PDB file of C-alpha atoms in Angstrom:
ATOM      1  CA  UNK A 243      88.804  85.727 110.258  1.00 45.00           C
ATOM      2  CA  UNK A 244      89.724  86.318 114.246  1.00 48.00           C
ATOM      3  CA  UNK A 245      87.135  87.179 116.918  1.00 55.00           C
ATOM      4  CA  UNK A 246      88.736  89.554 119.193  1.00 75.00           C
ATOM      5  CA  UNK A 247      90.630  92.711 117.423  1.00 91.00           C
ATOM      6  CA  UNK A 248      94.296  92.562 117.626  1.00 97.00           C
ATOM      7  CA  UNK A 249      97.252  95.649 117.040  1.00 98.00           C
ATOM      8  CA  UNK A 250      99.716  94.829 114.835  1.00 98.00           C
ATOM      9  CA  UNK A 251     102.779  97.060 114.514  1.00 98.00           C
ATOM     10  CA  UNK A 252     104.007  97.128 110.937  1.00 98.00           C
ATOM     11  CA  UNK A 253     107.474  99.252 109.977  1.00 98.00           C
ATOM     12  CA  UNK A 254     108.376 100.154 106.935  1.00 97.00           C
ATOM     13  CA  UNK A 255     104.824 101.219 105.957  1.00 97.00           C
ATOM     14  CA  UNK A 256     104.770 103.888 103.761  1.00 95.00           C
ATOM     15  CA  UNK A 257     105.255 101.840 100.278  1.00 93.00           C
ATOM     16  CA  UNK A 258     105.832  98.517  98.940  1.00 92.00           C
ATOM     17  CA  UNK A 259     105.527  95.356 101.057  1.00 94.00           C
ATOM     18  CA  UNK A 260     104.839  97.827 104.088  1.00 96.00           C
ATOM     19  CA  UNK A 261     101.790  99.615 102.902  1.00 96.00           C
ATOM     20  CA  UNK A 262     100.287  96.527 101.108  1.00 96.00           C
ATOM     21  CA  UNK A 263     100.269  94.676 104.699  1.00 97.00           C
ATOM     22  CA  UNK A 264      99.231  97.471 106.387  1.00 97.00           C
ATOM     23  CA  UNK A 265      95.939  97.449 104.147  1.00 96.00           C
ATOM     24  CA  UNK A 266      95.531  93.596 104.070  1.00 97.00           C
ATOM     25  CA  UNK A 267      95.941  93.753 107.979  1.00 97.00           C
ATOM     26  CA  UNK A 268      93.376  95.918 108.243  1.00 96.00           C
ATOM     27  CA  UNK A 269      90.738  94.475 105.971  1.00 96.00           C
ATOM     28  CA  UNK A 270      91.075  91.183 107.973  1.00 96.00           C
ATOM     29  CA  UNK A 271      90.255  93.071 111.325  1.00 96.00           C
ATOM     30  CA  UNK A 272      93.133  93.998 113.019  1.00 97.00           C
ATOM     31  CA  UNK A 273      94.513  97.331 114.352  1.00 97.00           C
ATOM     32  CA  UNK A 274      97.530  98.739 112.838  1.00 98.00           C
ATOM     33  CA  UNK A 275     100.352 101.209 114.372  1.00 98.00           C
ATOM     34  CA  UNK A 276     102.063 101.668 111.170  1.00 97.00           C
ATOM     35  CA  UNK A 277     105.562 103.719 111.163  1.00 98.00           C
ATOM     36  CA  UNK A 278     108.002 104.724 108.504  1.00 97.00           C
ATOM     37  CA  UNK A 279     110.574 108.315 108.839  1.00 96.00           C
ATOM     38  CA  UNK A 280     107.755 110.052 107.124  1.00 93.00           C
ATOM     39  CA  UNK A 281     104.506 108.319 107.040  1.00 95.00           C
ATOM     40  CA  UNK A 282     102.378 111.024 107.846  1.00 92.00           C
ATOM     41  CA  UNK A 283     102.950 112.157 104.101  1.00 90.00           C
ATOM     42  CA  UNK A 284     102.055 108.812 102.537  1.00 91.00           C
ATOM     43  CA  UNK A 285      98.999 107.676 101.229  1.00 90.00           C
ATOM     44  CA  UNK A 286      97.589 106.805 104.608  1.00 91.00           C
ATOM     45  CA  UNK A 287      97.404 110.505 105.635  1.00 83.00           C
ATOM     46  CA  UNK A 288      94.779 113.157 103.876  1.00 71.00           C
ATOM     47  CA  UNK A 289      96.387 115.033 101.121  1.00 64.00           C
ATOM     48  CA  UNK A 290      97.837 118.247 102.624  1.00 58.00           C
ATOM     49  CA  UNK A 291      97.179 117.114 106.094  1.00 59.00           C
ATOM     50  CA  UNK A 292     100.009 117.969 109.342  1.00 57.00           C
ATOM     51  CA  UNK A 293      99.378 116.252 111.909  1.00 56.00           C
ATOM     52  CA  UNK A 294     100.148 118.163 115.399  1.00 50.00           C
ATOM     53  CA  UNK A 295     100.425 115.065 117.243  1.00 54.00           C
ATOM     54  CA  UNK A 296     103.336 112.201 116.609  1.00 56.00           C
ATOM     55  CA  UNK A 297     100.431 109.626 116.741  1.00 65.00           C
ATOM     56  CA  UNK A 298      97.820 110.489 113.815  1.00 63.00           C
ATOM     57  CA  UNK A 299      94.917 108.526 113.487  1.00 67.00           C
ATOM     58  CA  UNK A 300      93.397 108.341 110.088  1.00 67.00           C
ATOM     59  CA  UNK A 301      90.559 105.873 110.390  1.00 75.00           C
ATOM     60  CA  UNK A 302      89.559 104.249 113.873  1.00 88.00           C
ATOM     61  CA  UNK A 303      91.916 101.383 113.094  1.00 93.00           C
ATOM     62  CA  UNK A 304      95.007 103.100 112.372  1.00 96.00           C
ATOM     63  CA  UNK A 305      97.548 104.764 113.518  1.00 96.00           C
ATOM     64  CA  UNK A 306     100.583 106.476 112.148  1.00 96.00           C
ATOM     65  CA  UNK A 307     103.514 107.512 113.418  1.00 96.00           C
ATOM     66  CA  UNK A 308     106.499 109.228 111.860  1.00 96.00           C
ATOM     67  CA  UNK A 309     110.540 108.114 112.809  1.00 97.00           C
ATOM     68  CA  UNK A 310     113.464 106.225 112.108  1.00 97.00           C
ATOM     69  CA  UNK A 311     113.054 103.069 113.747  1.00 98.00           C
ATOM     70  CA  UNK A 312     116.595 102.526 113.994  1.00 97.00           C
ATOM     71  CA  UNK A 313     116.293 104.835 117.140  1.00 98.00           C
ATOM     72  CA  UNK A 314     114.660 103.635 120.130  1.00 98.00           C
ATOM     73  CA  UNK A 315     112.928 106.139 120.630  1.00 98.00           C
ATOM     74  CA  UNK A 316     110.701 106.017 117.394  1.00 98.00           C
ATOM     75  CA  UNK A 317     110.420 102.344 119.047  1.00 98.00           C
ATOM     76  CA  UNK A 318     109.300 103.602 122.228  1.00 98.00           C
ATOM     77  CA  UNK A 319     106.658 106.403 120.769  1.00 98.00           C
ATOM     78  CA  UNK A 320     104.692 103.523 118.888  1.00 98.00           C
ATOM     79  CA  UNK A 321     104.688 101.245 121.298  1.00 98.00           C
ATOM     80  CA  UNK A 322     103.223 103.525 123.501  1.00 98.00           C
ATOM     81  CA  UNK A 323     100.711 104.657 121.008  1.00 97.00           C
ATOM     82  CA  UNK A 324      99.619 101.275 120.395  1.00 98.00           C
ATOM     83  CA  UNK A 325      98.736 101.022 123.927  1.00 98.00           C
ATOM     84  CA  UNK A 326      97.055 104.152 124.553  1.00 96.00           C
ATOM     85  CA  UNK A 327      95.134 104.091 121.303  1.00 96.00           C
ATOM     86  CA  UNK A 328      94.486 100.646 121.445  1.00 97.00           C
ATOM     87  CA  UNK A 329      95.813  98.945 124.393  1.00 97.00           C
ATOM     88  CA  UNK A 330      97.654  95.700 123.104  1.00 98.00           C
ATOM     89  CA  UNK A 331     100.497  94.538 121.433  1.00 98.00           C
ATOM     90  CA  UNK A 332      99.564  91.495 119.322  1.00 98.00           C
ATOM     91  CA  UNK A 333     102.554  91.510 116.541  1.00 98.00           C
ATOM     92  CA  UNK A 334     104.779  92.930 114.798  1.00 98.00           C
ATOM     93  CA  UNK A 335     106.090  92.812 111.026  1.00 98.00           C
ATOM     94  CA  UNK A 336     109.335  93.832 110.800  1.00 98.00           C
ATOM     95  CA  UNK A 337     109.488  95.767 107.324  1.00 97.00           C
ATOM     96  CA  UNK A 338     111.939  98.296 107.632  1.00 97.00           C
ATOM     97  CA  UNK A 339     115.128  97.514 105.844  1.00 96.00           C
ATOM     98  CA  UNK A 340     117.323  99.000 103.167  1.00 94.00           C
ATOM     99  CA  UNK A 341     119.914  97.797 101.073  1.00 94.00           C
ATOM    100  CA  UNK A 342     122.504  98.640  99.110  1.00 93.00           C
ATOM    101  CA  UNK A 343     124.665  96.871  96.230  1.00 93.00           C
ATOM    102  CA  UNK A 344     128.336  97.078  96.227  1.00 95.00           C
ATOM    103  CA  UNK A 345     131.954  94.961  96.304  1.00 97.00           C
ATOM    104  CA  UNK A 346     132.821  93.863  99.385  1.00 97.00           C
ATOM    105  CA  UNK A 347     135.794  96.211  99.686  1.00 98.00           C
ATOM    106  CA  UNK A 348     134.077  99.580  98.678  1.00 98.00           C
ATOM    107  CA  UNK A 349     131.255  99.277 102.121  1.00 97.00           C
ATOM    108  CA  UNK A 350     132.420 101.819 104.441  1.00 98.00           C
ATOM    109  CA  UNK A 351     131.885 102.276 107.895  1.00 98.00           C
ATOM    110  CA  UNK A 352     129.296 104.283 107.465  1.00 98.00           C
ATOM    111  CA  UNK A 353     127.454 101.989 105.014  1.00 98.00           C
ATOM    112  CA  UNK A 354     127.435  98.997 107.692  1.00 97.00           C
ATOM    113  CA  UNK A 355     126.210 101.468 110.312  1.00 98.00           C
ATOM    114  CA  UNK A 356     123.451 102.529 107.655  1.00 97.00           C
ATOM    115  CA  UNK A 357     122.254  99.013 107.312  1.00 98.00           C
ATOM    116  CA  UNK A 358     123.048  97.915 111.085  1.00 98.00           C
ATOM    117  CA  UNK A 359     120.751 101.004 112.192  1.00 98.00           C
ATOM    118  CA  UNK A 360     117.815 100.276 110.348  1.00 97.00           C
ATOM    119  CA  UNK A 361     117.995  96.414 109.810  1.00 98.00           C
ATOM    120  CA  UNK A 362     119.192  95.098 112.897  1.00 98.00           C
ATOM    121  CA  UNK A 363     118.467  98.137 115.500  1.00 98.00           C
ATOM    122  CA  UNK A 364     115.379  98.589 114.321  1.00 97.00           C
ATOM    123  CA  UNK A 365     114.391  95.073 114.446  1.00 98.00           C
ATOM    124  CA  UNK A 366     115.337  95.034 118.373  1.00 98.00           C
ATOM    125  CA  UNK A 367     114.121  97.890 119.839  1.00 98.00           C
ATOM    126  CA  UNK A 368     110.613  97.502 118.304  1.00 98.00           C
ATOM    127  CA  UNK A 369     110.662  93.568 118.907  1.00 98.00           C
ATOM    128  CA  UNK A 370     111.777  94.285 122.911  1.00 98.00           C
ATOM    129  CA  UNK A 371     109.163  96.753 123.603  1.00 98.00           C
ATOM    130  CA  UNK A 372     106.414  94.221 122.046  1.00 98.00           C
ATOM    131  CA  UNK A 373     107.925  90.757 123.438  1.00 98.00           C
ATOM    132  CA  UNK A 374     107.759  92.827 127.133  1.00 98.00           C
ATOM    133  CA  UNK A 375     104.052  93.935 126.710  1.00 98.00           C
ATOM    134  CA  UNK A 376     103.145  90.497 124.983  1.00 98.00           C
ATOM    135  CA  UNK A 377     104.690  88.784 127.787  1.00 98.00           C
ATOM    136  CA  UNK A 378     102.337  90.810 130.344  1.00 98.00           C
ATOM    137  CA  UNK A 379      99.343  90.433 128.413  1.00 98.00           C
ATOM    138  CA  UNK A 380     100.075  86.184 128.554  1.00 97.00           C
ATOM    139  CA  UNK A 381      98.152  85.733 124.861  1.00 96.00           C
ATOM    140  CA  UNK A 382     100.973  85.245 122.901  1.00 98.00           C
ATOM    141  CA  UNK A 383     101.647  87.181 119.749  1.00 98.00           C
ATOM    142  CA  UNK A 384     103.741  86.864 116.313  1.00 98.00           C
ATOM    143  CA  UNK A 385     106.524  88.902 115.120  1.00 98.00           C
ATOM    144  CA  UNK A 386     108.070  88.401 111.350  1.00 98.00           C
ATOM    145  CA  UNK A 387     110.863  89.721 110.070  1.00 98.00           C
ATOM    146  CA  UNK A 388     111.538  90.240 106.044  1.00 97.00           C
ATOM    147  CA  UNK A 389     114.885  89.038 105.031  1.00 97.00           C
ATOM    148  CA  UNK A 390     115.858  87.849 101.486  1.00 94.00           C
ATOM    149  CA  UNK A 391     116.864  84.757  99.652  1.00 89.00           C
ATOM    150  CA  UNK A 392     120.027  86.173  98.836  1.00 90.00           C
ATOM    151  CA  UNK A 393     121.108  85.038 102.394  1.00 93.00           C
ATOM    152  CA  UNK A 394     120.993  81.441 101.888  1.00 89.00           C
ATOM    153  CA  UNK A 395     121.395  81.494  97.527  1.00 85.00           C
ATOM    154  CA  UNK A 396     124.019  84.653  96.793  1.00 86.00           C
ATOM    155  CA  UNK A 397     123.991  85.062  92.914  1.00 82.00           C
ATOM    156  CA  UNK A 398     127.214  86.102  90.753  1.00 83.00           C
ATOM    157  CA  UNK A 399     126.818  89.827  90.158  1.00 83.00           C
ATOM    158  CA  UNK A 400     124.865  90.368  92.554  1.00 85.00           C
ATOM    159  CA  UNK A 401     127.494  92.037  95.842  1.00 92.00           C
ATOM    160  CA  UNK A 402     126.154  92.641  98.604  1.00 93.00           C
ATOM    161  CA  UNK A 403     128.036  90.931 101.477  1.00 96.00           C
ATOM    162  CA  UNK A 404     127.299  93.439 104.433  1.00 97.00           C
ATOM    163  CA  UNK A 405     123.383  93.753 103.810  1.00 96.00           C
ATOM    164  CA  UNK A 406     123.716  89.718 104.174  1.00 97.00           C
ATOM    165  CA  UNK A 407     125.032  90.146 107.355  1.00 97.00           C
ATOM    166  CA  UNK A 408     122.174  91.939 108.361  1.00 98.00           C
ATOM    167  CA  UNK A 409     119.616  89.607 106.866  1.00 97.00           C
ATOM    168  CA  UNK A 410     121.348  86.208 107.800  1.00 97.00           C
ATOM    169  CA  UNK A 411     121.375  87.947 111.190  1.00 98.00           C
ATOM    170  CA  UNK A 412     117.428  88.735 111.037  1.00 98.00           C
ATOM    171  CA  UNK A 413     117.186  85.082 110.283  1.00 98.00           C
ATOM    172  CA  UNK A 414     119.338  83.598 113.226  1.00 98.00           C
ATOM    173  CA  UNK A 415     117.638  85.909 115.887  1.00 98.00           C
ATOM    174  CA  UNK A 416     114.396  84.586 114.408  1.00 98.00           C
ATOM    175  CA  UNK A 417     115.241  80.747 115.321  1.00 98.00           C
ATOM    176  CA  UNK A 418     116.808  82.305 118.577  1.00 98.00           C
ATOM    177  CA  UNK A 419     113.663  83.543 119.335  1.00 98.00           C
ATOM    178  CA  UNK A 420     111.521  80.865 118.708  1.00 98.00           C
ATOM    179  CA  UNK A 421     112.897  78.853 120.806  1.00 98.00           C
ATOM    180  CA  UNK A 422     113.177  81.119 123.906  1.00 98.00           C
ATOM    181  CA  UNK A 423     109.641  82.094 123.996  1.00 98.00           C
ATOM    182  CA  UNK A 424     107.900  79.038 122.448  1.00 98.00           C
ATOM    183  CA  UNK A 425     106.525  78.401 126.035  1.00 98.00           C
ATOM    184  CA  UNK A 426     105.077  81.561 126.302  1.00 98.00           C
ATOM    185  CA  UNK A 427     103.075  81.515 123.150  1.00 98.00           C
ATOM    186  CA  UNK A 428     104.867  84.192 120.962  1.00 98.00           C
ATOM    187  CA  UNK A 429     105.552  82.926 117.659  1.00 98.00           C
ATOM    188  CA  UNK A 430     108.896  84.298 115.538  1.00 98.00           C
ATOM    189  CA  UNK A 431     108.980  83.482 112.092  1.00 98.00           C
ATOM    190  CA  UNK A 432     110.693  85.636 108.429  1.00 98.00           C
ATOM    191  CA  UNK A 433     109.578  85.968 105.096  1.00 98.00           C
ATOM    192  CA  UNK A 434     112.552  85.826 102.536  1.00 94.00           C
ATOM    193  CA  UNK A 435     111.511  87.320  99.157  1.00 91.00           C
ATOM    194  CA  UNK A 436     113.237  87.242  95.685  1.00 84.00           C
ATOM    195  CA  UNK A 437     112.779  89.850  93.279  1.00 73.00           C
ATOM    196  CA  UNK A 438     109.589  91.602  94.133  1.00 74.00           C
ATOM    197  CA  UNK A 439     108.019  94.415  91.987  1.00 65.00           C
ATOM    198  CA  UNK A 440     108.786  97.375  94.600  1.00 64.00           C
ATOM    199  CA  UNK A 441     109.785 100.961  94.327  1.00 60.00           C
ATOM    200  CA  UNK A 442     112.875  99.873  95.109  1.00 60.00           C
ATOM    201  CA  UNK A 443     113.064  98.226  91.600  1.00 56.00           C
ATOM    202  CA  UNK A 444     111.385 100.796  89.931  1.00 61.00           C
ATOM    203  CA  UNK A 445     114.859 101.908  87.397  1.00 63.00           C
ATOM    204  CA  UNK A 446     115.678  98.591  87.139  1.00 66.00           C
ATOM    205  CA  UNK A 447     115.139  96.956  83.796  1.00 61.00           C
ATOM    206  CA  UNK A 448     112.732  94.213  84.263  1.00 66.00           C
ATOM    207  CA  UNK A 449     114.339  91.642  81.856  1.00 67.00           C
ATOM    208  CA  UNK A 450     117.439  91.886  84.055  1.00 65.00           C
ATOM    209  CA  UNK A 451     115.190  90.939  87.160  1.00 68.00           C
ATOM    210  CA  UNK A 452     113.423  88.676  85.664  1.00 65.00           C
ATOM    211  CA  UNK A 453     116.979  86.888  85.185  1.00 66.00           C
ATOM    212  CA  UNK A 454     116.903  86.192  88.447  1.00 67.00           C
ATOM    213  CA  UNK A 455     114.577  84.251  89.419  1.00 68.00           C
ATOM    214  CA  UNK A 456     114.455  80.533  88.418  1.00 67.00           C
ATOM    215  CA  UNK A 457     110.919  80.712  87.166  1.00 65.00           C
ATOM    216  CA  UNK A 458     111.541  84.013  85.120  1.00 65.00           C
ATOM    217  CA  UNK A 459     108.972  85.584  87.310  1.00 72.00           C
ATOM    218  CA  UNK A 460     108.951  89.351  89.531  1.00 75.00           C
ATOM    219  CA  UNK A 461     107.087  88.770  92.479  1.00 77.00           C
ATOM    220  CA  UNK A 462     104.221  91.455  93.483  1.00 84.00           C
ATOM    221  CA  UNK A 463     103.752  92.792  96.622  1.00 91.00           C
ATOM    222  CA  UNK A 464     100.788  90.613  96.906  1.00 92.00           C
ATOM    223  CA  UNK A 465     102.924  87.578  97.181  1.00 92.00           C
ATOM    224  CA  UNK A 466     104.900  88.902  99.838  1.00 95.00           C
ATOM    225  CA  UNK A 467     101.845  90.090 102.190  1.00 96.00           C
ATOM    226  CA  UNK A 468     100.172  86.967 101.679  1.00 97.00           C
ATOM    227  CA  UNK A 469     102.812  84.769 103.248  1.00 97.00           C
ATOM    228  CA  UNK A 470     103.234  87.785 105.691  1.00 98.00           C
ATOM    229  CA  UNK A 471      99.900  87.524 106.495  1.00 98.00           C
ATOM    230  CA  UNK A 472      99.473  83.730 107.121  1.00 98.00           C
ATOM    231  CA  UNK A 473     102.412  83.594 109.057  1.00 98.00           C
ATOM    232  CA  UNK A 474     100.801  86.536 111.337  1.00 98.00           C
ATOM    233  CA  UNK A 475      97.921  83.892 111.895  1.00 98.00           C
ATOM    234  CA  UNK A 476      99.518  80.399 111.533  1.00 97.00           C
ATOM    235  CA  UNK A 477      99.398  79.134 115.261  1.00 96.00           C
ATOM    236  CA  UNK A 478     101.503  76.554 114.962  1.00 97.00           C
ATOM    237  CA  UNK A 479     104.314  77.368 112.765  1.00 98.00           C
ATOM    238  CA  UNK A 480     107.323  79.256 114.864  1.00 98.00           C
ATOM    239  CA  UNK A 481     110.983  79.590 113.534  1.00 98.00           C
ATOM    240  CA  UNK A 482     110.239  78.986 110.006  1.00 98.00           C
ATOM    241  CA  UNK A 483     112.136  81.414 107.356  1.00 97.00           C
ATOM    242  CA  UNK A 484     109.584  81.189 104.258  1.00 97.00           C
ATOM    243  CA  UNK A 485     110.928  81.665 100.880  1.00 94.00           C
ATOM    244  CA  UNK A 486     108.768  83.308  98.477  1.00 90.00           C
ATOM    245  CA  UNK A 487     111.193  83.955  95.843  1.00 79.00           C
ATOM    246  CA  UNK A 488     110.128  81.430  92.713  1.00 66.00           C
ATOM    247  CA  UNK A 489     112.431  78.859  94.069  1.00 65.00           C
ATOM    248  CA  UNK A 490     115.957  80.812  93.746  1.00 69.00           C
ATOM    249  CA  UNK A 491     117.097  79.405  97.706  1.00 73.00           C
ATOM    250  CA  UNK A 492     116.849  75.978  95.810  1.00 69.00           C
ATOM    251  CA  UNK A 493     119.928  76.305  93.410  1.00 66.00           C
ATOM    252  CA  UNK A 494     121.872  77.233  90.788  1.00 67.00           C
ATOM    253  CA  UNK A 495     119.659  78.010  87.489  1.00 66.00           C
TER     254      UNK A 495
END
């Protein structure tokens, strides 16, 4: 556990992995600024509550900020809220992301724009602002991206070439930034899940999902959250892509 309360930003925080990591960080003593498009309508807000301001705080350790993370104005609002409410930015969990599967020739320009907006621009905008503040604080920090085991190990029948441009890009920028800011004590890592039991897979048959795992298992949200928390607090780990995929990145099964 930490001695001094630090402030984390979590994107895509309204459900699934994002909601899980928000709860885990609060439990471990962090302040959290949580974002999604409509996070003030999520489980973190009191039922029926309609906040008058964009930075609604349901507790003294959690602030909710609505908005599309793929827009620079949303990132600015999140960073400003973190500073005005808690006075620091010490880490970011870039969890917001979208994914959809098609044959390569069926992806459209609009599809690519949607994927790039959330997965890439969403990472860049908030991470730039966070890093600027971390440099000013001179106390280091942590930035974690969420990618996928499919970047390194495509699966026949799971056609995801264009989304992998974005997810592979996140792994590349993670390694580049880890070197760029190593001497400033700002660490950059990624978690690469396999199949996870989240709302994204609510309508997919479980037996099919299990077949995509060498261990025949579907990870649950807590498995991924534990990896994110580890990387957030692992002082000497940077430039790492941690696979939590039951071995899927390891080869054929």
